């Protein structure tokens, strides 16, 4: 392992935990994971390569384990421990093609070993890469369908369903040349039976009942999904025109502001989108209905995105796609 790339910082980036602190966190991991099945991985079997990003908590590294490229997610401070244990507990319960896979965990140092997404986040694909990758409405539909499938699975889990609570493009990863979407970052996920009033999620995608401090349900994920749909259809950051702080966005959403409607967006898609961002959670459809509606629309429209050739971007820094499917025109009203 190269200096400075370990899961916990070296002297250059701050002190690592003491043996006593590691033991405490390991005990907490064991308690959090009680009843869950995942592999206990030896850290010595992992070859850490480089830091690739951050999640809701901790740093994410690219690494190799058993000849497979993986992502290693660590915690940097005790304040991140709670979210770490939540993600460990929740990811160990799930198994779905549209949810990032947990291979196991290490207890010294403490980290999660997960599936690596070679295409990065949907957010970076939409807004961060240069030259800007080209995609079509067909791909936007496919990504949103896959997101809905993953969330519908979470909401239907037994005996305890899960609410993600932080759905947004930075937490949606792309693999398989950008054709497969996977939900990640479960540090704020919770059981559906939990009485929830605490403020989780990011302002631009957050349902109004969440930041208003009201009791909320799985319908908060439905609201977030509708904002994601708008974002991938327009390739614009939601509420970017408002500017200012997160409070400005929350105040606008509280007062009924939503992203502008999209000119030439097929009516069934617009209807679904506006139903999902309704002020009243009870008026939003369940995610199972969102999934079924999107699946039906994909079949009716014969939408199936296919990537062609991958190319290196400027100075080899980015990867982008040349898509083969024609666009249907979408513009802001």
Short mmCIF file of C-alpha atoms in Angstrom, two decimals:
data_model
loop_
_atom_site.label_atom_id
_atom_site.label_comp_id
_atom_site.label_asym_id
_atom_site.label_seq_id
_atom_site.Cartn_x
_atom_site.Cartn_y
_atom_site.Cartn_z
CA UNK A 1 0.00 0.00 0.00
CA UNK A 2 1.44 3.34 -1.02
CA UNK A 3 2.01 5.99 1.64
CA UNK A 4 -0.90 8.34 2.08
CA UNK A 5 -3.40 6.04 0.35
CA UNK A 6 -4.38 3.92 3.31
CA UNK A 7 -7.96 3.83 4.46
CA UNK A 8 -7.03 5.91 7.49
CA UNK A 9 -4.89 9.03 7.07
CA UNK A 10 -1.18 8.99 7.68
CA UNK A 11 0.58 11.82 9.49
CA UNK A 12 0.13 13.89 6.33
CA UNK A 13 -3.64 13.78 6.64
CA UNK A 14 -4.22 13.41 10.36
CA UNK A 15 -3.74 10.69 12.96
CA UNK A 16 -5.04 7.16 12.65
CA UNK A 17 -7.14 5.66 15.44
CA UNK A 18 -5.57 4.12 18.49
CA UNK A 19 -5.90 0.34 19.10
CA UNK A 20 -8.50 1.07 21.79
CA UNK A 21 -10.57 3.15 19.39
CA UNK A 22 -10.34 0.44 16.73
CA UNK A 23 -11.49 -2.16 19.24
CA UNK A 24 -14.45 0.00 20.23
CA UNK A 25 -15.50 0.48 16.61
CA UNK A 26 -15.05 -3.23 15.87
CA UNK A 27 -17.36 -4.09 18.76
CA UNK A 28 -19.93 -1.62 17.49
CA UNK A 29 -19.68 -3.19 14.02
CA UNK A 30 -20.36 -6.62 15.45
CA UNK A 31 -23.41 -5.31 17.29
CA UNK A 32 -24.74 -3.45 14.24
CA UNK A 33 -24.26 -6.46 12.00
CA UNK A 34 -25.97 -8.96 14.30
CA UNK A 35 -28.25 -11.15 12.20
CA UNK A 36 -26.75 -9.94 8.90
CA UNK A 37 -24.59 -12.02 6.56
CA UNK A 38 -21.44 -10.65 4.92
CA UNK A 39 -17.81 -11.65 4.67
CA UNK A 40 -15.18 -10.67 7.22
CA UNK A 41 -12.32 -9.55 4.97
CA UNK A 42 -8.67 -9.35 5.96
CA UNK A 43 -7.29 -5.91 5.20
CA UNK A 44 -3.96 -7.50 4.28
CA UNK A 45 -5.69 -9.11 1.28
CA UNK A 46 -6.59 -5.70 -0.20
CA UNK A 47 -4.31 -3.64 -2.44
CA UNK A 48 -5.44 -0.01 -2.17
CA UNK A 49 -4.72 2.06 -5.29
CA UNK A 50 -6.11 5.61 -5.09
CA UNK A 51 -8.83 7.78 -3.61
CA UNK A 52 -11.72 8.25 -6.04
CA UNK A 53 -14.28 10.26 -4.08
CA UNK A 54 -16.37 10.78 -0.98
CA UNK A 55 -19.76 9.58 0.15
CA UNK A 56 -22.19 10.92 2.74
CA UNK A 57 -19.44 9.84 5.10
CA UNK A 58 -15.87 8.74 4.59
CA UNK A 59 -13.48 8.45 1.68
CA UNK A 60 -13.85 5.96 -1.18
CA UNK A 61 -10.76 4.27 -2.62
CA UNK A 62 -10.25 2.11 -5.66
CA UNK A 63 -8.60 -1.18 -4.68
CA UNK A 64 -8.06 -4.79 -5.72
CA UNK A 65 -9.28 -7.74 -3.69
CA UNK A 66 -8.95 -11.36 -4.87
CA UNK A 67 -8.10 -10.13 -8.34
CA UNK A 68 -11.26 -8.03 -8.52
CA UNK A 69 -11.43 -4.23 -8.67
CA UNK A 70 -13.44 -3.03 -5.65
CA UNK A 71 -14.30 0.15 -3.79
CA UNK A 72 -13.11 0.61 -0.21
CA UNK A 73 -15.14 2.98 1.93
CA UNK A 74 -13.63 4.17 5.20
CA UNK A 75 -14.45 6.53 8.01
CA UNK A 76 -12.16 9.39 8.97
CA UNK A 77 -13.61 10.43 12.31
CA UNK A 78 -15.73 9.14 15.15
CA UNK A 79 -18.55 11.41 14.04
CA UNK A 80 -18.91 9.28 10.89
CA UNK A 81 -19.16 6.00 12.79
CA UNK A 82 -22.94 6.03 13.14
CA UNK A 83 -23.51 6.46 9.39
CA UNK A 84 -20.89 3.78 8.71
CA UNK A 85 -22.68 1.26 10.91
CA UNK A 86 -26.03 2.13 9.32
CA UNK A 87 -24.63 1.50 5.85
CA UNK A 88 -23.03 -1.77 6.93
CA UNK A 89 -26.27 -2.99 8.47
CA UNK A 90 -28.51 -1.94 5.58
CA UNK A 91 -26.29 -2.99 2.68
CA UNK A 92 -25.81 -6.42 4.24
CA UNK A 93 -29.58 -6.92 3.96
CA UNK A 94 -30.02 -6.10 0.28
CA UNK A 95 -29.38 -7.96 -2.96
CA UNK A 96 -30.57 -6.28 -6.14
CA UNK A 97 -28.95 -5.57 -9.54
CA UNK A 98 -29.63 -1.84 -9.13
CA UNK A 99 -28.07 -1.54 -5.67
CA UNK A 100 -24.32 -1.50 -5.14
CA UNK A 101 -23.10 -4.83 -3.79
CA UNK A 102 -21.40 -5.18 -0.41
CA UNK A 103 -18.71 -7.87 -0.48
CA UNK A 104 -17.77 -7.58 3.16
CA UNK A 105 -16.00 -5.46 5.75
CA UNK A 106 -12.71 -5.14 7.60
CA UNK A 107 -12.58 -4.42 11.30
CA UNK A 108 -8.95 -3.28 11.55
CA UNK A 109 -8.88 -0.74 10.05
CA UNK A 110 -12.62 -0.36 9.77
CA UNK A 111 -13.88 -0.20 6.17
CA UNK A 112 -16.48 -1.55 3.77
CA UNK A 113 -15.49 -3.51 0.65
CA UNK A 114 -17.99 -2.89 -2.13
CA UNK A 115 -18.60 -3.15 -5.84
CA UNK A 116 -16.61 -0.63 -7.89
CA UNK A 117 -18.46 1.55 -10.42
CA UNK A 118 -16.04 2.17 -13.26
CA UNK A 119 -18.18 4.90 -14.86
CA UNK A 120 -18.50 7.02 -11.73
CA UNK A 121 -21.61 8.81 -10.52
CA UNK A 122 -24.57 9.89 -12.58
CA UNK A 123 -24.02 13.41 -11.25
CA UNK A 124 -20.51 13.58 -12.66
CA UNK A 125 -21.74 12.16 -15.95
CA UNK A 126 -24.42 14.86 -16.17
CA UNK A 127 -22.53 17.87 -14.87
CA UNK A 128 -18.86 17.18 -14.22
CA UNK A 129 -17.20 15.48 -17.16
CA UNK A 130 -15.39 17.38 -19.93
CA UNK A 131 -15.82 16.98 -22.81
CA UNK A 132 -19.45 16.54 -21.87
CA UNK A 133 -20.74 13.04 -22.63
CA UNK A 134 -23.69 12.81 -24.99
CA UNK A 135 -26.79 10.87 -24.03
CA UNK A 136 -30.43 10.78 -25.03
CA UNK A 137 -33.84 10.83 -23.43
CA UNK A 138 -33.85 7.06 -23.89
CA UNK A 139 -30.93 6.77 -21.50
CA UNK A 140 -32.57 9.15 -19.06
CA UNK A 141 -35.65 6.92 -19.08
CA UNK A 142 -33.58 3.80 -18.56
CA UNK A 143 -31.61 5.27 -15.65
CA UNK A 144 -34.80 6.45 -13.94
CA UNK A 145 -36.48 3.08 -14.44
CA UNK A 146 -33.50 1.31 -12.89
CA UNK A 147 -33.50 3.74 -9.97
CA UNK A 148 -37.22 3.10 -9.47
CA UNK A 149 -36.64 -0.66 -9.57
CA UNK A 150 -33.97 -0.44 -6.88
CA UNK A 151 -36.02 1.83 -4.63
CA UNK A 152 -39.19 -0.23 -5.11
CA UNK A 153 -37.18 -3.25 -3.96
CA UNK A 154 -36.06 -1.38 -0.83
CA UNK A 155 -39.62 -0.28 -0.03
CA UNK A 156 -40.92 -3.86 -0.41
CA UNK A 157 -38.28 -5.58 1.72
CA UNK A 158 -39.43 -7.96 4.46
CA UNK A 159 -39.66 -8.04 7.41
CA UNK A 160 -38.45 -4.43 7.51
CA UNK A 161 -38.62 -2.24 4.43
CA UNK A 162 -36.00 0.45 3.88
CA UNK A 163 -36.21 4.13 2.99
CA UNK A 164 -33.06 5.50 1.37
CA UNK A 165 -33.65 9.17 2.33
CA UNK A 166 -30.81 10.58 0.23
CA UNK A 167 -31.61 9.76 -3.38
CA UNK A 168 -29.71 12.06 -5.74
CA UNK A 169 -27.40 11.67 -8.76
CA UNK A 170 -24.20 11.73 -6.64
CA UNK A 171 -25.54 8.54 -5.00
CA UNK A 172 -26.37 6.82 -8.29
CA UNK A 173 -23.45 5.00 -9.91
CA UNK A 174 -23.03 3.83 -13.51
CA UNK A 175 -21.46 0.56 -14.64
CA UNK A 176 -21.46 -1.61 -17.79
CA UNK A 177 -20.51 1.26 -20.10
CA UNK A 178 -23.08 3.52 -18.51
CA UNK A 179 -26.08 1.28 -19.21
CA UNK A 180 -26.58 -0.02 -15.67
CA UNK A 181 -27.40 2.21 -12.69
CA UNK A 182 -26.77 1.28 -9.07
CA UNK A 183 -27.93 3.04 -5.91
CA UNK A 184 -25.25 3.62 -3.27
CA UNK A 185 -24.60 5.50 -0.03
CA UNK A 186 -26.91 3.95 2.56
CA UNK A 187 -25.51 5.92 5.49
CA UNK A 188 -28.86 7.65 6.02
CA UNK A 189 -31.16 4.73 5.15
CA UNK A 190 -33.61 3.58 7.81
CA UNK A 191 -36.32 1.03 8.48
CA UNK A 192 -39.71 2.06 7.17
CA UNK A 193 -41.34 1.55 10.59
CA UNK A 194 -39.12 4.20 12.16
CA UNK A 195 -40.85 7.42 13.18
CA UNK A 196 -38.87 9.86 11.12
CA UNK A 197 -38.61 13.58 11.66
CA UNK A 198 -34.86 14.22 11.38
CA UNK A 199 -33.56 16.12 8.37
CA UNK A 200 -31.79 13.72 6.00
CA UNK A 201 -31.04 14.19 2.32
CA UNK A 202 -29.81 17.06 0.18
CA UNK A 203 -31.87 20.19 -0.32
CA UNK A 204 -32.38 20.15 -4.09
CA UNK A 205 -33.83 16.61 -4.03
CA UNK A 206 -35.44 16.70 -0.59
CA UNK A 207 -39.18 16.28 -0.08
CA UNK A 208 -40.79 19.25 1.72
CA UNK A 209 -42.09 17.15 4.61
CA UNK A 210 -38.51 16.13 5.43
CA UNK A 211 -37.08 19.61 5.98
CA UNK A 212 -40.36 20.85 7.48
CA UNK A 213 -39.77 18.49 10.39
CA UNK A 214 -42.99 16.57 9.78
CA UNK A 215 -43.32 12.84 10.15
CA UNK A 216 -42.47 11.34 6.78
CA UNK A 217 -42.58 8.00 5.01
CA UNK A 218 -41.16 6.18 2.00
CA UNK A 219 -42.92 8.77 -0.17
CA UNK A 220 -39.94 11.08 0.44
CA UNK A 221 -37.95 8.80 -1.89
CA UNK A 222 -40.68 9.15 -4.51
CA UNK A 223 -40.31 12.95 -4.41
CA UNK A 224 -36.53 12.68 -4.78
CA UNK A 225 -36.98 10.35 -7.74
CA UNK A 226 -39.12 12.92 -9.58
CA UNK A 227 -36.41 15.57 -9.23
CA UNK A 228 -33.85 13.09 -10.58
CA UNK A 229 -36.14 12.41 -13.57
CA UNK A 230 -36.34 16.13 -14.30
CA UNK A 231 -32.58 16.50 -13.93
CA UNK A 232 -31.62 13.75 -16.36
CA UNK A 233 -34.23 14.88 -18.89
CA UNK A 234 -32.96 18.48 -18.90
CA UNK A 235 -29.31 18.03 -17.90
CA UNK A 236 -29.72 20.97 -15.55
CA UNK A 237 -29.12 21.12 -11.81
CA UNK A 238 -32.47 21.37 -10.02
CA UNK A 239 -33.22 24.80 -8.54
CA UNK A 240 -29.87 26.10 -9.78
CA UNK A 241 -31.56 29.33 -10.82
CA UNK A 242 -32.54 30.03 -7.19
CA UNK A 243 -28.94 30.24 -6.05
CA UNK A 244 -28.04 31.04 -2.48
CA UNK A 245 -28.04 28.54 0.34
CA UNK A 246 -29.82 25.24 0.84
CA UNK A 247 -32.30 27.19 2.97
CA UNK A 248 -33.31 29.24 -0.10
CA UNK A 249 -34.12 26.05 -1.99
CA UNK A 250 -36.03 24.56 0.93
CA UNK A 251 -38.05 27.75 1.37
CA UNK A 252 -38.93 27.78 -2.33
CA UNK A 253 -40.00 24.13 -2.30
CA UNK A 254 -42.01 24.72 0.87
CA UNK A 255 -43.87 27.51 -0.95
CA UNK A 256 -44.66 25.18 -3.85
CA UNK A 257 -41.84 25.89 -6.30
CA UNK A 258 -40.89 22.97 -8.51
CA UNK A 259 -38.52 22.72 -11.48
CA UNK A 260 -40.02 24.18 -14.69
CA UNK A 261 -41.95 21.79 -16.89
CA UNK A 262 -40.19 20.40 -19.94
CA UNK A 263 -41.43 21.34 -23.40
CA UNK A 264 -42.18 18.33 -25.65
CA UNK A 265 -41.87 15.86 -22.80
CA UNK A 266 -44.44 13.12 -23.51
CA UNK A 267 -47.56 13.71 -21.42
CA UNK A 268 -47.48 10.34 -19.57
CA UNK A 269 -43.96 11.09 -18.33
CA UNK A 270 -44.86 14.63 -17.29
CA UNK A 271 -47.94 13.39 -15.45
CA UNK A 272 -45.91 10.81 -13.56
CA UNK A 273 -43.24 13.38 -12.68
CA UNK A 274 -45.68 15.97 -11.34
CA UNK A 275 -47.61 13.35 -9.36
CA UNK A 276 -44.37 12.26 -7.72
CA UNK A 277 -43.45 15.79 -6.61
CA UNK A 278 -46.88 16.58 -5.20
CA UNK A 279 -46.79 18.56 -1.95
CA UNK A 280 -48.94 15.92 -0.24
CA UNK A 281 -47.11 12.60 0.23
CA UNK A 282 -50.42 10.72 0.13
CA UNK A 283 -50.98 11.97 -3.44
CA UNK A 284 -47.66 10.59 -4.69
CA UNK A 285 -47.77 7.11 -6.22
CA UNK A 286 -45.94 4.26 -4.49
CA UNK A 287 -42.57 3.45 -6.01
CA UNK A 288 -43.92 0.12 -7.26
CA UNK A 289 -46.37 2.07 -9.43
CA UNK A 290 -43.60 4.40 -10.61
CA UNK A 291 -41.54 1.36 -11.60
CA UNK A 292 -44.43 -0.29 -13.44
CA UNK A 293 -45.37 2.91 -15.27
CA UNK A 294 -41.80 3.54 -16.39
CA UNK A 295 -41.43 -0.07 -17.50
CA UNK A 296 -44.62 0.18 -19.55
CA UNK A 297 -43.48 3.44 -21.17
CA UNK A 298 -40.10 1.94 -22.03
CA UNK A 299 -41.80 -0.99 -23.77
CA UNK A 300 -44.35 1.15 -25.60
CA UNK A 301 -41.64 3.49 -26.87
CA UNK A 302 -39.24 0.60 -27.66
CA UNK A 303 -36.56 2.35 -25.63
CA UNK A 304 -33.35 0.45 -25.09
CA UNK A 305 -30.17 2.50 -24.79
CA UNK A 306 -27.06 1.03 -26.39
CA UNK A 307 -23.58 2.47 -25.98
CA UNK A 308 -21.23 2.39 -28.95
CA UNK A 309 -17.53 3.13 -28.60
CA UNK A 310 -15.85 4.53 -25.50
CA UNK A 311 -13.29 7.26 -26.07
CA UNK A 312 -10.72 8.94 -23.85
CA UNK A 313 -11.50 12.52 -22.96
CA UNK A 314 -9.16 15.49 -22.71
CA UNK A 315 -5.70 14.35 -21.58
CA UNK A 316 -7.19 10.95 -20.81
CA UNK A 317 -8.89 12.36 -17.74
CA UNK A 318 -12.47 11.49 -18.58
CA UNK A 319 -14.37 8.75 -20.37
CA UNK A 320 -17.40 9.54 -22.45
CA UNK A 321 -19.88 7.82 -24.74
CA UNK A 322 -21.14 8.31 -28.27
CA UNK A 323 -24.74 7.15 -28.06
CA UNK A 324 -26.51 5.39 -30.93
CA UNK A 325 -30.14 6.22 -30.20
CA UNK A 326 -31.73 9.37 -31.63
CA UNK A 327 -32.93 12.01 -29.18
CA UNK A 328 -36.50 13.05 -28.75
CA UNK A 329 -36.41 16.79 -28.26
CA UNK A 330 -36.84 18.08 -24.70
CA UNK A 331 -36.51 21.73 -23.71
CA UNK A 332 -37.67 23.88 -20.82
CA UNK A 333 -41.09 25.52 -21.12
#
